[in-house]
Amino acid sequence: MSNEDTPRKRTPSAAKSGARKSPAKATARAKTPAKAKTPVKRGAASRPAKSAAPRPSIREMSGGATVTDPAPTQPAGTFGEELLRVEHLVKHFPVLRGIIFKSKVGTVQAVDDVSLSIRQGETLGVVGESGCGKSTTARTVLRLLEPTSGAIYYNGQDIVKFNKDQMRRLRREMQIIFQDPFASLNPRMTVRSIVSEPLVIHGIYEKSGGAKYVADLLERVGLNPEHGNRYPHEFSGGQRQRIGVARALALKPKLIICDEPVSALDVSVQAQILNLLEDLQNEFGLTYMFIAHDLSVVRHISDRVAVMYLGKVVEQADRDTLYERPMHPYTQALISAVPIPDPQKERDRKRIILEGDLPSPLNPPPACRFHTRCWKAQQICRDVEPPLEDHGNGHLVACHFAEEAKVL
Amino acid sequence: MAEIVEAPVGGEEATSAQTRLPFESADSLLVVRDLVVHFHTDFGVVKAVDGVSYSVNAGETLAIVGESGSGKSVNASAVLGLVPPPGKVHRGEIIFQGQDMLKLDDQRLREIRGNRIGMVFQDPLTSLNPVFSVGAQVSEAVQIHEGLARKDARERATELLSIVGIPRSRERFDDYPHQFSGGMRQRVMIAMAIAMKPALLIADEPTTALDVTVQAQILDLLGSLQQEFGMAMILITHDLGMVADQADTVAVMYAGSIVEYGTVDDIYYRPLMPYTLGLMASVARMDQARSGRLRPIRGQPPSLIFRPPGCPFHPRCDYAREVCWQEQPELLEYDQQHLAACHFAGNLPEPIRKDEP
């Protein structure tokens, strides 16, 4: 969307899908039985979920055809076909009490009916405050957490129904970069072994070029390959995050989920990592799901942005629309709460101060979950949950009183 | 709380007659001159604060900006006499309301701290004692400093809690810190800090642990309290947005020294020092459509043990010339009330930029 005014340099979609020509991946793809038998060219079908039915190889897939599809259709544009589509994703965590005989005393509704889609080569930003379910969404998409219900289509196949073996093969194509670059790197492993571990696990270390390939990777992310036999603690935060990026890149994935990749870093180093992520995206045609709480970073890196509040997506739009013309009161409050590094603008700005704290996801407010803090709330907000509706050009808003406002 | 390190104050009385600092005036509340704080560790001497001078006027906000390890927090703890061991104040003066804090004994210092200077720290959970109720901790502060009886202290504490915006403060008085959210805990910390209507509030990353909407609430609260009590504030942060919003004057710290110092408008619109320029260019802006790649400062912040010779920023600087690694530039006034520590301030040569991935 808003492709004309996307200032970022993008290779056209055709070139982008063509760019996935790495031989290693081609063989990897051919090996995946589910995929090898897939006769459908994804490009033609705008709804891969529905086109899934005629594939006889995956019997479970037949269910996919009946899924009614409320998620938005994206106007075709500079990006490739839809790579990932999440439909009605729900992840609830039981709250247990007791030591031996555990009884369920409640449910944390971390993610509740979330639908998203990401196209090839695109960056979808997901913002929200702590506890809004953005990280849980990410982990569920990778099936690091099992969804309570809902469907996750990757390249048109519902991966929720994948077995362990299929999943392992799929994970080559989807990787994750974590927030804390220290906690996510094994302190007892050298950088070289950290980066080559995914290759070894998938049995393609030798085939991919071994030590030479790992050295190239390190160099590509801005690390000195000679430092490969050092340990994570010998690196600064920014360099550690580069190691995390190299590890995620090793298998030449298509989708990388970035879970707060720069939140722990200083501003000057943040910018280095953001630039690196962008360069890699352009070079390898990567697709990012970029999770962050920093709205400035998200505007910079995302093509489209989804705003989450207490397990729900409340607004979704292309990045400029979302920041210039937000429609959901929560998005407006969120944007207005972030101070801008410009003293003059700050003096002229009015800030929307929300009342109270984030309610507990253990017992979220009924109907519209934001109504307890919303200045627009009426009786209907307490009784009827507002659906996520398209307000034009794929600008999705879940609010009974959606209205544009300028808050920057 | 850490013990107070006895400060071997090097200077004689003559030091206070030194040149006036650019923002120093007759009603300067706090004047810090040539402060040096070192930490003697097994790995060497960490020069956390290395010759820092600044002043805060009554009712004004000074923001100290810097990245992690720039010495901004140590700076604040020195003002409070709370430099944790093995840190030591080696030199300098910290004149608060006419008294040199470094020459006061523990007793006097304790009276000023909490009474005349309040403080709010980054992490409200570790700053509150988990085994005492929130109300008890606020009333303890009130009892000690105001000398109130228990019952009166309870009343006063309840009042304070409602001033900082804790709903149903009477009911929540006996709750424990873990029953409060992060924002509410920070409000409790603020209640304790402002109990005595201090003249100066030191806020060390007060909202870093909080969500944006809660951050807006806390900043709003601090702003209105500041107006109400005419409090001066030292705001220590790495968030350039928050500085633009709150500060009157700004000191930019790098590797233990102030590298640029001026009014908030001068720092944001007319930066002189390449580090400040670099910081401004490397933040992603939410209020503008994307204008291309960010321009990060290359390299990493230096270790404070092995500070680069000359200008500490020269290994990362796009403009560095030979003089930059030979001589450390002094913090000099280039413009009215606008100081920078750079050999080429106001007259930068052609950048020599090495792009890195």
CSV table of N, CA, C and O in Angstrom, one decimal, chain B residues 145-239:
chain,number,residue,atom,x,y,z
B,145,HIS,N,12.1,12.8,58.0
B,145,HIS,CA,12.4,14.2,57.6
B,145,HIS,C,11.5,15.3,58.2
B,145,HIS,O,12.0,16.4,58.4
B,146,GLU,N,10.3,14.9,58.4
B,146,GLU,CA,9.4,16.0,58.9
B,146,GLU,C,9.3,15.9,60.4
B,146,GLU,O,8.7,16.8,61.1
B,147,GLY,N,9.7,14.8,61.0
B,147,GLY,CA,9.6,14.6,62.4
B,147,GLY,C,8.2,14.4,62.9
B,147,GLY,O,7.8,14.9,64.0
B,148,LEU,N,7.3,13.8,62.1
B,148,LEU,CA,5.9,13.7,62.5
B,148,LEU,C,5.7,12.5,63.3
B,148,LEU,O,6.5,11.5,63.2
B,149,ALA,N,4.7,12.5,64.1
B,149,ALA,CA,4.3,11.3,64.8
B,149,ALA,C,3.7,10.3,63.9
B,149,ALA,O,3.3,10.6,62.7
B,150,ARG,N,3.7,9.0,64.3
B,150,ARG,CA,3.2,7.9,63.4
B,150,ARG,C,1.9,8.2,62.7
B,150,ARG,O,1.8,8.0,61.5
B,151,LYS,N,1.0,8.6,63.6
B,151,LYS,CA,-0.4,8.8,63.0
B,151,LYS,C,-0.4,9.9,62.0
B,151,LYS,O,-1.0,9.8,60.9
B,152,ASP,N,0.2,11.0,62.4
B,152,ASP,CA,0.2,12.2,61.4
B,152,ASP,C,1.0,11.8,60.2
B,152,ASP,O,0.6,12.2,59.1
B,153,ALA,N,2.1,11.0,60.3
B,153,ALA,CA,2.8,10.6,59.2
B,153,ALA,C,2.0,9.8,58.2
B,153,ALA,O,2.1,9.9,57.0
B,154,ARG,N,1.1,9.0,58.8
B,154,ARG,CA,0.2,8.2,57.9
B,154,ARG,C,-0.7,9.1,57.1
B,154,ARG,O,-0.9,8.8,55.9
B,155,GLU,N,-1.2,10.0,57.8
B,155,GLU,CA,-2.1,11.0,57.1
B,155,GLU,C,-1.4,11.7,56.0
B,155,GLU,O,-1.8,11.7,54.8
B,156,ARG,N,-0.2,12.2,56.3
B,156,ARG,CA,0.6,12.9,55.3
B,156,ARG,C,1.0,12.0,54.2
B,156,ARG,O,0.9,12.4,53.0
B,157,ALA,N,1.4,10.8,54.5
B,157,ALA,CA,1.8,9.8,53.4
B,157,ALA,C,0.6,9.5,52.5
B,157,ALA,O,0.7,9.5,51.3
B,158,THR,N,-0.6,9.4,53.1
B,158,THR,CA,-1.8,9.2,52.3
B,158,THR,C,-2.0,10.3,51.3
B,158,THR,O,-2.3,10.2,50.1
B,159,GLU,N,-1.8,11.5,51.9
B,159,GLU,CA,-2.0,12.7,51.1
B,159,GLU,C,-1.0,12.8,49.9
B,159,GLU,O,-1.4,13.1,48.8
B,160,LEU,N,0.2,12.4,50.3
B,160,LEU,CA,1.3,12.4,49.2
B,160,LEU,C,0.9,11.4,48.1
B,160,LEU,O,1.1,11.7,46.9
B,161,LEU,N,0.5,10.3,48.5
B,161,LEU,CA,0.2,9.3,47.5
B,161,LEU,C,-1.0,9.8,46.6
B,161,LEU,O,-1.0,9.5,45.4
B,162,SER,N,-1.9,10.5,47.2
B,162,SER,CA,-2.9,11.0,46.3
B,162,SER,C,-2.4,12.2,45.4
B,162,SER,O,-2.9,12.3,44.3
B,163,ILE,N,-1.5,12.9,45.9
B,163,ILE,CA,-0.9,14.0,45.1
B,163,ILE,C,-0.3,13.4,43.9
B,163,ILE,O,-0.4,14.0,42.8
B,164,VAL,N,0.4,12.3,44.0
B,164,VAL,CA,1.1,11.7,42.8
B,164,VAL,C,0.2,10.9,42.0
B,164,VAL,O,0.6,10.2,41.1
B,165,GLY,N,-1.1,10.9,42.3
B,165,GLY,CA,-2.1,10.3,41.5
B,165,GLY,C,-2.3,8.8,41.7
B,165,GLY,O,-2.5,8.1,40.7
B,166,ILE,N,-2.1,8.3,42.9
B,166,ILE,CA,-2.5,7.0,43.2
B,166,ILE,C,-3.9,6.9,43.6
B,166,ILE,O,-4.3,7.5,44.6
B,167,PRO,N,-4.8,6.3,42.8
B,167,PRO,CA,-6.2,6.3,43.2
B,167,PRO,C,-6.4,5.4,44.4
B,167,PRO,O,-5.7,4.5,44.7
B,168,ARG,N,-7.4,5.8,45.2
B,168,ARG,CA,-7.8,5.1,46.4
B,168,ARG,C,-6.6,5.0,47.3
B,168,ARG,O,-6.3,3.9,47.8
B,169,SER,N,-5.9,6.1,47.5
B,169,SER,CA,-4.6,6.0,48.2
B,169,SER,C,-4.8,5.4,49.7
B,169,SER,O,-3.9,4.8,50.2
B,170,ARG,N,-5.9,5.7,50.3
B,170,ARG,CA,-6.2,5.2,51.6
B,170,ARG,C,-6.2,3.7,51.7
B,170,ARG,O,-5.7,3.0,52.5
B,171,GLU,N,-7.0,3.2,50.7
B,171,GLU,CA,-7.1,1.7,50.6
B,171,GLU,C,-5.8,1.0,50.2
B,171,GLU,O,-5.4,0.0,50.7
B,172,ARG,N,-5.0,1.7,49.4
B,172,ARG,CA,-3.8,1.1,48.9
B,172,ARG,C,-2.6,1.3,49.8
B,172,ARG,O,-1.5,0.7,49.5
B,173,PHE,N,-2.8,2.0,50.8
B,173,PHE,CA,-1.7,2.4,51.7
B,173,PHE,C,-1.0,1.1,52.2
B,173,PHE,O,0.2,1.1,52.3
B,174,ASP,N,-1.8,0.1,52.6
B,174,ASP,CA,-1.2,-1.1,53.1
B,174,ASP,C,-0.8,-2.2,52.1
B,174,ASP,O,-0.4,-3.3,52.5
B,175,ASP,N,-0.9,-1.9,50.8
B,175,ASP,CA,-0.4,-2.8,49.8
B,175,ASP,C,1.1,-2.8,49.7
B,175,ASP,O,1.8,-1.9,50.1
B,176,TYR,N,1.6,-3.9,49.2
B,176,TYR,CA,3.1,-4.1,49.1
B,176,TYR,C,3.5,-3.7,47.6
B,176,TYR,O,2.7,-3.8,46.7
B,177,PRO,N,4.8,-3.4,47.5
B,177,PRO,CA,5.2,-3.0,46.1
B,177,PRO,C,4.8,-3.9,45.0
B,177,PRO,O,4.4,-3.5,43.9
B,178,HIS,N,4.8,-5.2,45.2
B,178,HIS,CA,4.5,-6.2,44.1
B,178,HIS,C,3.1,-6.1,43.7
B,178,HIS,O,2.7,-6.5,42.6
B,179,GLN,N,2.2,-5.5,44.5
B,179,GLN,CA,0.8,-5.3,44.1
B,179,GLN,C,0.6,-4.1,43.3
B,179,GLN,O,-0.5,-3.8,42.9
B,180,PHE,N,1.7,-3.3,43.1
B,180,PHE,CA,1.6,-2.1,42.3
B,180,PHE,C,2.2,-2.4,40.9
B,180,PHE,O,3.1,-3.1,40.7
B,181,SER,N,1.6,-1.7,39.9
B,181,SER,CA,2.2,-1.8,38.6
B,181,SER,C,3.5,-0.9,38.5
B,181,SER,O,3.7,-0.1,39.4
B,182,GLY,N,4.2,-1.0,37.5
B,182,GLY,CA,5.5,-0.2,37.3
B,182,GLY,C,5.3,1.3,37.5
B,182,GLY,O,6.0,2.0,38.2
B,183,GLY,N,4.3,1.7,36.8
B,183,GLY,CA,4.0,3.2,36.8
B,183,GLY,C,3.6,3.6,38.2
B,183,GLY,O,4.0,4.7,38.7
B,184,MET,N,2.8,2.8,38.9
B,184,MET,CA,2.3,3.1,40.2
B,184,MET,C,3.5,3.1,41.2
B,184,MET,O,3.6,4.0,42.1
B,185,ARG,N,4.4,2.2,41.0
B,185,ARG,CA,5.6,2.1,41.9
B,185,ARG,C,6.4,3.4,41.7
B,185,ARG,O,6.9,4.0,42.6
B,186,GLN,N,6.5,3.8,40.4
B,186,GLN,CA,7.3,5.0,40.2
B,186,GLN,C,6.6,6.2,40.8
B,186,GLN,O,7.3,7.1,41.3
B,187,ARG,N,5.3,6.2,40.9
B,187,ARG,CA,4.6,7.3,41.5
B,187,ARG,C,4.9,7.3,43.0
B,187,ARG,O,5.0,8.3,43.7
B,188,VAL,N,5.0,6.1,43.6
B,188,VAL,CA,5.3,6.0,45.0
B,188,VAL,C,6.7,6.6,45.3
B,188,VAL,O,6.9,7.4,46.2
B,189,MET,N,7.7,6.2,44.4
B,189,MET,CA,9.0,6.8,44.5
B,189,MET,C,9.0,8.3,44.4
B,189,MET,O,9.7,9.0,45.2
B,190,ILE,N,8.2,8.8,43.5
B,190,ILE,CA,8.1,10.3,43.4
B,190,ILE,C,7.4,10.9,44.7
B,190,ILE,O,7.9,11.9,45.1
B,191,ALA,N,6.4,10.2,45.2
B,191,ALA,CA,5.8,10.7,46.5
B,191,ALA,C,6.9,10.9,47.5
B,191,ALA,O,6.9,11.9,48.3
B,192,MET,N,7.8,9.9,47.7
B,192,MET,CA,8.8,10.0,48.7
B,192,MET,C,9.8,11.1,48.4
B,192,MET,O,10.2,11.8,49.3
B,193,ALA,N,10.1,11.2,47.1
B,193,ALA,CA,11.1,12.2,46.7
B,193,ALA,C,10.6,13.6,46.9
B,193,ALA,O,11.3,14.5,47.3
B,194,ILE,N,9.3,13.8,46.7
B,194,ILE,CA,8.8,15.2,46.9
B,194,ILE,C,8.2,15.5,48.2
B,194,ILE,O,7.6,16.6,48.4
B,195,ALA,N,8.2,14.5,49.1
B,195,ALA,CA,7.6,14.7,50.4
B,195,ALA,C,8.0,16.0,51.1
B,195,ALA,O,7.2,16.7,51.7
B,196,MET,N,9.2,16.4,51.0
B,196,MET,CA,9.7,17.6,51.7
B,196,MET,C,9.8,18.8,50.7
B,196,MET,O,10.5,19.8,51.1
B,197,LYS,N,9.1,18.8,49.6
B,197,LYS,CA,9.1,19.8,48.7
B,197,LYS,C,10.6,20.2,48.4
B,197,LYS,O,11.0,21.4,48.7
B,198,PRO,N,11.4,19.3,47.9
B,198,PRO,CA,12.8,19.6,47.7
B,198,PRO,C,13.0,20.7,46.7
B,198,PRO,O,12.1,21.0,45.8
B,199,ALA,N,14.2,21.4,46.8
B,199,ALA,CA,14.5,22.4,45.8
B,199,ALA,C,15.0,21.8,44.5
B,199,ALA,O,14.9,22.4,43.5
B,200,LEU,N,15.5,20.6,44.7
B,200,LEU,CA,16.1,20.0,43.5
B,200,LEU,C,15.7,18.5,43.5
B,200,LEU,O,15.7,17.8,44.5
B,201,LEU,N,15.3,18.1,42.3
B,201,LEU,CA,14.9,16.7,42.1
B,201,LEU,C,15.8,16.1,41.1
B,201,LEU,O,16.0,16.6,40.0
B,202,ILE,N,16.5,15.0,41.5
B,202,ILE,CA,17.4,14.3,40.5
B,202,ILE,C,16.6,13.0,40.0
B,202,ILE,O,16.3,12.2,40.8
B,203,ALA,N,16.3,13.0,38.8
B,203,ALA,CA,15.6,11.9,38.2
B,203,ALA,C,16.5,11.1,37.2
B,203,ALA,O,16.9,11.6,36.2
B,204,ASP,N,16.9,10.0,37.6
B,204,ASP,CA,17.8,9.1,36.9
B,204,ASP,C,17.0,8.1,36.0
B,204,ASP,O,16.6,7.1,36.5
B,205,GLU,N,16.9,8.4,34.7
B,205,GLU,CA,16.1,7.5,33.8
B,205,GLU,C,14.8,7.2,34.5
B,205,GLU,O,14.5,6.0,34.6
B,206,PRO,N,14.0,8.2,34.8
B,206,PRO,CA,12.8,7.9,35.6
B,206,PRO,C,11.7,7.0,34.9
B,206,PRO,O,10.9,6.4,35.5
B,207,THR,N,11.8,7.0,33.6
B,207,THR,CA,10.7,6.3,32.9
B,207,THR,C,11.2,5.2,31.9
B,207,THR,O,10.5,4.6,31.2
B,208,THR,N,12.5,4.9,32.1
B,208,THR,CA,13.1,3.9,31.1
B,208,THR,C,12.4,2.5,31.2
B,208,THR,O,12.2,1.8,30.3
B,209,ALA,N,12.0,2.2,32.5
B,209,ALA,CA,11.4,0.8,32.6
B,209,ALA,C,9.9,0.8,32.3
B,209,ALA,O,9.2,-0.2,32.5
B,210,LEU,N,9.3,2.0,31.9
B,210,LEU,CA,7.9,2.1,31.8
B,210,LEU,C,7.4,2.1,30.4
B,210,LEU,O,8.2,2.5,29.5
B,211,ASP,N,6.2,1.7,30.1
B,211,ASP,CA,5.6,1.8,28.8
B,211,ASP,C,5.3,3.3,28.4
B,211,ASP,O,5.2,4.1,29.3
B,212,VAL,N,5.2,3.5,27.1
B,212,VAL,CA,5.1,4.9,26.7
B,212,VAL,C,3.9,5.7,27.3
B,212,VAL,O,4.1,6.8,27.7
B,213,THR,N,2.8,5.0,27.3
B,213,THR,CA,1.6,5.8,27.8
B,213,THR,C,1.8,6.1,29.3
B,213,THR,O,1.4,7.2,29.8
B,214,VAL,N,2.5,5.2,30.0
B,214,VAL,CA,2.7,5.4,31.4
B,214,VAL,C,3.9,6.5,31.6
B,214,VAL,O,3.8,7.3,32.5
B,215,GLN,N,4.8,6.4,30.7
B,215,GLN,CA,5.9,7.4,30.7
B,215,GLN,C,5.3,8.8,30.5
B,215,GLN,O,5.7,9.7,31.3
B,216,ALA,N,4.3,9.0,29.7
B,216,ALA,CA,3.7,10.3,29.5
B,216,ALA,C,3.0,10.7,30.8
B,216,ALA,O,3.1,11.9,31.1
B,217,GLN,N,2.4,9.8,31.5
B,217,GLN,CA,1.8,10.1,32.7
B,217,GLN,C,2.8,10.6,33.7
B,217,GLN,O,2.6,11.6,34.4
B,218,ILE,N,3.9,9.9,33.8
B,218,ILE,CA,4.9,10.3,34.8
B,218,ILE,C,5.6,11.6,34.5
B,218,ILE,O,5.8,12.5,35.4
B,219,LEU,N,5.9,11.8,33.2
B,219,LEU,CA,6.5,13.1,32.8
B,219,LEU,C,5.5,14.2,33.1
B,219,LEU,O,5.9,15.3,33.5
B,220,ASP,N,4.2,14.0,32.8
B,220,ASP,CA,3.2,15.0,33.1
B,220,ASP,C,3.2,15.3,34.6
B,220,ASP,O,3.1,16.5,35.0
B,221,LEU,N,3.2,14.3,35.4
B,221,LEU,CA,3.2,14.5,36.9
B,221,LEU,C,4.5,15.2,37.3
B,221,LEU,O,4.3,16.2,38.1
B,222,LEU,N,5.6,14.8,36.8
B,222,LEU,CA,6.9,15.5,37.2
B,222,LEU,C,6.8,17.0,36.8
B,222,LEU,O,7.1,17.9,37.6
B,223,GLY,N,6.3,17.3,35.6
B,223,GLY,CA,6.1,18.6,35.1
B,223,GLY,C,5.2,19.5,36.0
B,223,GLY,O,5.6,20.6,36.4
B,224,SER,N,4.1,18.9,36.4
B,224,SER,CA,3.2,19.7,37.2
B,224,SER,C,3.7,19.9,38.6
B,224,SER,O,3.5,21.0,39.2
B,225,LEU,N,4.4,18.9,39.2
B,225,LEU,CA,5.0,19.0,40.5
B,225,LEU,C,6.0,20.1,40.5
B,225,LEU,O,6.2,20.9,41.4
B,226,GLN,N,6.8,20.1,39.4
B,226,GLN,CA,7.9,21.0,39.3
B,226,GLN,C,7.3,22.5,39.3
B,226,GLN,O,7.9,23.3,39.9
B,227,GLN,N,6.3,22.6,38.6
B,227,GLN,CA,5.6,24.0,38.5
B,227,GLN,C,5.1,24.4,39.9
B,227,GLN,O,5.3,25.5,40.3
B,228,GLU,N,4.4,23.4,40.5
B,228,GLU,CA,3.8,23.7,41.8
B,228,GLU,C,4.8,24.1,42.8
B,228,GLU,O,4.6,25.0,43.6
B,229,PHE,N,5.9,23.3,42.9
B,229,PHE,CA,6.9,23.6,44.0
B,229,PHE,C,8.0,24.5,43.6
B,229,PHE,O,8.9,24.7,44.3
B,230,GLY,N,8.1,24.8,42.3
B,230,GLY,CA,9.2,25.6,41.8
B,230,GLY,C,10.5,24.8,41.9
B,230,GLY,O,11.6,25.4,42.2
B,231,MET,N,10.4,23.5,41.7
B,231,MET,CA,11.5,22.6,41.9
B,231,MET,C,12.5,22.7,40.7
B,231,MET,O,12.0,22.8,39.5
B,232,ALA,N,13.8,22.6,40.9
B,232,ALA,CA,14.7,22.4,39.8
B,232,ALA,C,14.9,20.9,39.6
B,232,ALA,O,14.6,20.1,40.5
B,233,MET,N,15.2,20.5,38.4
B,233,MET,CA,15.4,19.1,38.1
B,233,MET,C,16.6,18.8,37.3
B,233,MET,O,17.0,19.5,36.4
B,234,ILE,N,17.3,17.7,37.7
B,234,ILE,CA,18.3,17.2,36.8
B,234,ILE,C,17.8,15.9,36.3
B,234,ILE,O,17.4,14.9,37.0
B,235,LEU,N,17.6,15.8,35.0
B,235,LEU,CA,17.0,14.7,34.3
B,235,LEU,C,18.1,14.0,33.6
B,235,LEU,O,18.7,14.5,32.7
B,236,ILE,N,18.3,12.7,34.0
B,236,ILE,CA,19.4,11.9,33.4
B,236,ILE,C,18.7,10.9,32.5
B,236,ILE,O,17.9,10.1,32.9
B,237,THR,N,19.1,11.0,31.2
B,237,THR,CA,18.4,10.1,30.3
B,237,THR,C,19.2,9.9,29.0
B,237,THR,O,20.1,10.6,28.7
B,238,HIS,N,18.8,8.9,28.2
B,238,HIS,CA,19.4,8.7,26.9
B,238,HIS,C,18.3,9.0,25.8
B,238,HIS,O,18.6,8.9,24.6
B,239,ASP,N,17.1,9.4,26.3
B,239,ASP,CA,16.0,9.6,25.3
B,239,ASP,C,16.0,11.0,24.9
B,239,ASP,O,15.6,11.9,25.6
